[in-house]
Short mmCIF file of C-alpha atoms in Angstrom, two decimals:
data_model
loop_
_atom_site.label_atom_id
_atom_site.label_comp_id
_atom_site.label_asym_id
_atom_site.label_seq_id
_atom_site.Cartn_x
_atom_site.Cartn_y
_atom_site.Cartn_z
CA MET A 1 0.09 0.01 0.09
CA ILE A 2 1.60 3.71 -0.82
CA LYS A 3 -0.62 6.71 0.06
CA ILE A 4 -0.27 9.90 -2.60
CA ASN A 5 -1.21 13.31 -2.42
CA VAL A 6 -4.00 15.16 -5.08
CA ALA A 7 -6.38 18.18 -4.65
CA ASP A 8 -5.04 17.84 -1.14
CA LEU A 9 -6.08 15.12 -0.34
CA THR A 10 -3.86 11.77 0.79
CA VAL A 11 -5.21 8.27 -0.12
CA ALA A 12 -3.92 5.54 0.43
CA LEU A 13 -3.90 2.44 -2.84
CA ASP A 14 -3.75 -0.41 -1.80
CA ASN A 15 -1.86 -1.61 -4.69
CA LYS A 16 -0.81 -5.05 -5.88
CA TYR A 17 2.07 -4.21 -8.68
CA SER A 18 5.02 -2.05 -8.85
CA TYR A 19 4.25 -0.32 -11.53
CA VAL A 20 1.40 1.74 -9.72
CA GLU A 21 4.19 2.66 -7.02
CA GLU A 22 6.24 3.77 -9.74
CA LEU A 23 4.15 6.35 -11.91
CA CYS A 24 3.04 7.91 -8.27
CA LYS A 25 6.28 8.23 -7.28
CA PRO A 26 6.34 11.98 -7.24
CA TYR A 27 3.37 12.24 -5.32
CA LEU A 28 4.29 10.19 -2.72
CA CYS A 29 3.32 10.86 0.91
CA ASP A 30 2.54 9.97 4.94
CA GLY A 31 0.17 10.88 7.18
CA GLU A 32 -3.25 10.06 7.67
CA ALA A 33 -5.50 9.00 4.54
CA ASP A 34 -8.62 10.50 3.92
CA PHE A 35 -10.07 7.93 2.15
CA CYS A 36 -8.50 4.54 0.80
CA VAL A 37 -9.15 2.53 -2.60
CA SER A 38 -8.42 -0.63 -4.16
CA ALA A 39 -8.70 -3.09 -6.76
CA THR A 40 -9.88 -5.92 -7.61
CA ASP A 41 -8.47 -8.73 -9.54
CA GLU A 42 -11.82 -9.07 -11.80
CA GLU A 43 -11.64 -5.10 -12.15
CA ILE A 44 -7.76 -5.41 -13.21
CA GLU A 45 -8.36 -8.76 -15.37
CA ARG A 46 -11.32 -6.54 -16.92
CA GLU A 47 -9.10 -3.14 -17.50
CA MET A 48 -6.03 -5.82 -19.34
CA LYS A 49 -8.91 -7.78 -21.79
CA SER A 50 -10.12 -3.63 -22.63
CA LEU A 51 -7.54 -2.34 -23.29
CA SER A 52 -4.94 -5.02 -23.88
CA VAL A 53 -2.55 -4.00 -21.17
CA SER A 54 -0.13 -4.69 -18.21
CA ARG A 55 -1.54 -6.20 -15.35
CA GLY A 56 0.22 -3.01 -13.67
CA TYR A 57 -1.22 -0.69 -16.44
CA ALA A 58 -4.16 -2.26 -15.78
CA GLU A 59 -4.82 -1.92 -12.05
CA SER A 60 -3.41 1.75 -11.88
CA VAL A 61 -6.43 2.85 -14.57
CA ALA A 62 -8.65 0.59 -11.25
CA LEU A 63 -7.53 2.43 -8.69
CA CYS A 64 -8.00 6.16 -11.04
CA SER A 65 -11.68 5.21 -11.63
CA ALA A 66 -12.00 3.97 -7.31
CA LEU A 67 -10.53 7.21 -6.78
CA ALA A 68 -13.02 9.03 -8.68
CA ASP A 69 -15.76 7.51 -7.49
CA LYS A 70 -14.95 9.00 -3.90
CA LEU A 71 -14.23 12.08 -5.43
CA TYR A 72 -17.41 13.48 -4.71
CA LEU A 73 -16.87 13.55 -1.30
CA TYR A 74 -14.74 16.16 -0.99
CA ASP A 75 -16.36 18.63 -3.55
CA ALA A 76 -13.89 16.69 -6.49
CA PHE A 77 -14.38 15.41 -9.41
CA LEU A 78 -11.84 13.55 -12.46
CA MET A 79 -11.63 15.22 -16.29
CA HIS A 80 -10.57 14.70 -18.93
CA GLY A 81 -8.53 17.14 -19.67
CA ALA A 82 -4.73 19.35 -20.37
CA VAL A 83 -4.16 21.56 -17.41
CA LEU A 84 -1.42 24.51 -18.28
CA ALA A 85 -0.64 26.52 -15.29
CA ASN A 86 1.14 29.78 -14.37
CA GLU A 87 1.90 31.98 -11.54
CA ARG A 88 -1.66 33.62 -11.92
CA GLY A 89 -3.61 30.33 -12.06
CA ALA A 90 -4.81 27.12 -14.82
CA TYR A 91 -6.11 27.06 -18.23
CA LEU A 92 -8.08 23.85 -18.40
CA PHE A 93 -8.47 22.20 -21.77
CA SER A 94 -10.54 19.40 -23.31
CA ALA A 95 -11.40 18.04 -26.50
CA ASP A 96 -12.76 14.43 -28.27
CA SER A 97 -10.26 12.35 -29.26
CA GLY A 98 -8.18 12.70 -31.41
CA VAL A 99 -9.14 16.55 -31.82
CA GLY A 100 -6.14 18.08 -31.26
CA LYS A 101 -5.59 18.81 -27.09
CA THR A 102 -2.17 17.69 -26.61
CA THR A 103 -0.61 19.38 -29.31
CA HIS A 104 -2.51 22.94 -28.55
CA VAL A 105 -1.23 22.59 -25.26
CA HIS A 106 2.70 22.02 -26.46
CA LEU A 107 1.85 25.11 -28.68
CA TRP A 108 1.45 27.12 -25.29
CA GLN A 109 4.55 26.07 -24.39
CA ASN A 110 6.79 26.75 -27.12
CA GLU A 111 4.82 30.09 -27.26
CA PHE A 112 4.13 31.49 -24.13
CA PRO A 113 7.88 30.71 -21.06
CA ASP A 114 5.63 31.71 -18.01
CA VAL A 115 3.42 28.39 -18.38
CA GLY A 116 4.09 25.36 -17.48
CA ILE A 117 1.94 21.48 -17.55
CA LEU A 118 0.38 21.10 -14.83
CA ASN A 119 -1.42 17.56 -16.08
CA GLY A 120 -1.39 16.55 -19.63
CA ASP A 121 -4.66 14.07 -19.23
CA LYS A 122 -6.87 13.37 -16.06
CA PRO A 123 -6.28 16.51 -13.45
CA ILE A 124 -8.76 16.74 -10.54
CA ILE A 125 -11.41 19.37 -10.56
CA ARG A 126 -12.03 20.68 -6.42
CA LYS A 127 -13.79 23.72 -5.10
CA LYS A 128 -12.14 24.59 -1.68
CA ASP A 129 -12.90 27.63 0.10
CA GLY A 130 -15.20 28.86 -2.53
CA VAL A 131 -12.86 28.71 -4.93
CA PHE A 132 -12.48 25.45 -8.02
CA TYR A 133 -9.31 24.13 -7.90
CA ALA A 134 -7.21 22.37 -11.03
CA ALA A 135 -5.37 19.71 -9.19
CA ALA A 136 -1.99 17.23 -11.10
CA THR A 137 -2.82 13.78 -10.56
CA PRO A 138 -0.44 10.62 -11.79
CA TRP A 139 -2.72 10.24 -14.47
CA ARG A 140 -0.85 12.34 -16.71
CA GLY A 141 -1.57 10.62 -20.23
CA LYS A 142 0.98 7.95 -22.41
CA GLU A 143 3.33 11.57 -22.52
CA ARG A 144 3.74 11.72 -18.82
CA GLU A 145 3.59 14.88 -18.73
CA GLY A 146 2.51 16.90 -15.76
CA GLY A 147 3.39 18.44 -12.25
CA VAL A 148 2.23 18.49 -8.71
CA GLY A 149 -0.13 20.80 -6.79
CA LYS A 150 -3.19 22.77 -7.57
CA SER A 151 -3.67 26.19 -9.08
CA PRO A 152 -6.20 28.05 -9.06
CA LEU A 153 -8.49 27.94 -11.89
CA LEU A 154 -9.08 30.57 -14.31
CA ALA A 155 -11.00 29.25 -17.36
CA ILE A 156 -12.24 25.86 -19.33
CA SER A 157 -11.89 25.69 -23.26
CA PHE A 158 -13.38 23.23 -25.19
CA ILE A 159 -10.95 22.40 -28.51
CA GLU A 160 -12.71 21.75 -31.97
CA ARG A 161 -9.99 21.40 -35.24
CA ALA A 162 -10.81 24.09 -38.06
CA SER A 163 -8.56 25.65 -41.05
CA GLU A 164 -9.14 28.24 -39.36
CA ASN A 165 -8.56 30.17 -35.42
CA SER A 166 -11.42 31.43 -34.06
CA ALA A 167 -12.77 31.26 -30.46
CA ALA A 168 -15.83 32.00 -28.83
CA VAL A 169 -17.66 32.69 -25.32
CA LEU A 170 -19.45 30.16 -23.65
CA SER A 171 -22.56 30.57 -22.40
CA ALA A 172 -22.75 27.99 -18.95
CA SER A 173 -25.47 25.77 -20.40
CA ASP A 174 -23.48 25.48 -23.05
CA SER A 175 -20.05 25.18 -21.37
CA ALA A 176 -22.26 22.51 -19.23
CA GLY A 177 -23.48 20.22 -22.12
CA GLU A 178 -19.87 20.37 -23.04
CA LEU A 179 -18.06 19.78 -20.16
CA ILE A 180 -20.03 16.64 -18.70
CA LYS A 181 -18.26 14.78 -22.03
CA HIS A 182 -15.44 14.93 -20.17
CA VAL A 183 -16.38 14.23 -16.23
CA TYR A 184 -15.97 10.98 -14.97
CA ILE A 185 -19.24 10.45 -13.50
CA PRO A 186 -19.15 7.93 -10.64
CA ARG A 187 -21.02 4.68 -10.39
CA SER A 188 -23.65 5.71 -7.67
CA ALA A 189 -26.26 6.95 -8.13
CA GLY A 190 -25.76 10.13 -5.09
CA ALA A 191 -22.19 10.63 -6.00
CA MET A 192 -23.57 10.97 -10.04
CA ILE A 193 -25.98 13.97 -8.69
CA LYS A 194 -23.37 16.04 -6.54
CA THR A 195 -21.07 15.08 -9.13
CA LEU A 196 -23.69 16.96 -11.96
CA SER A 197 -24.68 19.68 -9.15
CA LEU A 198 -20.66 20.91 -9.03
CA ALA A 199 -20.16 20.90 -12.57
CA ASP A 200 -23.21 22.88 -13.41
CA GLU A 201 -21.51 25.37 -10.55
CA LEU A 202 -18.34 24.88 -11.66
CA VAL A 203 -19.61 26.54 -15.08
CA LYS A 204 -21.52 28.92 -13.83
CA SER A 205 -18.45 30.12 -11.80
CA VAL A 206 -15.61 30.06 -14.06
CA PHE A 207 -14.96 31.93 -17.58
CA SER A 208 -15.16 28.75 -20.96
CA ALA A 209 -14.65 29.63 -24.12
CA LYS A 210 -15.10 27.78 -27.32
CA LEU A 211 -11.77 27.49 -29.75
CA PHE A 212 -11.42 26.75 -33.27
CA VAL A 213 -7.85 25.71 -33.87
CA ASN A 214 -5.75 24.72 -36.50
CA MET A 215 -2.30 23.45 -35.12
CA ASN A 216 -0.10 26.06 -35.90
CA LYS A 217 1.09 28.54 -33.73
CA GLU A 218 -1.00 31.45 -34.47
CA ALA A 219 -3.64 29.05 -33.00
CA ALA A 220 -1.74 29.84 -29.66
CA THR A 221 -1.17 32.66 -29.95
CA LEU A 222 -5.00 33.62 -30.09
CA SER A 223 -7.01 31.48 -28.25
CA ARG A 224 -4.38 32.75 -25.47
CA ALA A 225 -4.97 36.22 -25.83
CA PHE A 226 -8.76 35.58 -26.44
CA ILE A 227 -8.55 33.60 -22.89
CA ASP A 228 -6.57 36.50 -20.66
CA LYS A 229 -8.78 39.05 -22.52
CA ASN A 230 -12.08 37.67 -21.28
CA ILE A 231 -11.14 36.69 -17.44
CA THR A 232 -9.24 40.14 -16.83
CA LYS A 233 -12.69 42.15 -18.03
#
């Protein structure tokens, strides 16, 4: 068993395989756990068959799901997205698989030295003391890009591939429709309702945009200018 710190929570992972400990090395901590999660042999086997991966990798996926199922108890949820952060706060990007989320994030990195990747694939979004934060997790995507800690969330952007670059402000209702496609929904009814309510509160609190972008560096220049102009109003 190991303990990790994510989103200001100490989580015990009752792991069986060393892959999990290696994956979580930057997040290892001591202290009393807020909660503990584990994965059954059946859950591990299911992920192995579904993803065609090793037993250790499959366990890490199952543990991620088990952790996500508990987050609603702490005003938090797991989602599919990438987070860039600087001294001001965090920019969250999400998109359907294959659209180019990671590419767009890398364009930002290349163009703007003040930002770094906080999490490349599965951040935790948590409301704490009235503020929504994006937090790093060990589940950082195949590139394993990311850091540790958390950052106040400045903006949420949903990416769509386009030949010409443009951007639009999203209403809270439109943002909610986009966001929910990328949020991990817990399996119990009560947890699902709490997570959906929290997601609704998020889009009413944080600026949201739809980015129509290509894979050229101008896409990063346009999107950052658009987002920063709106969050500083």
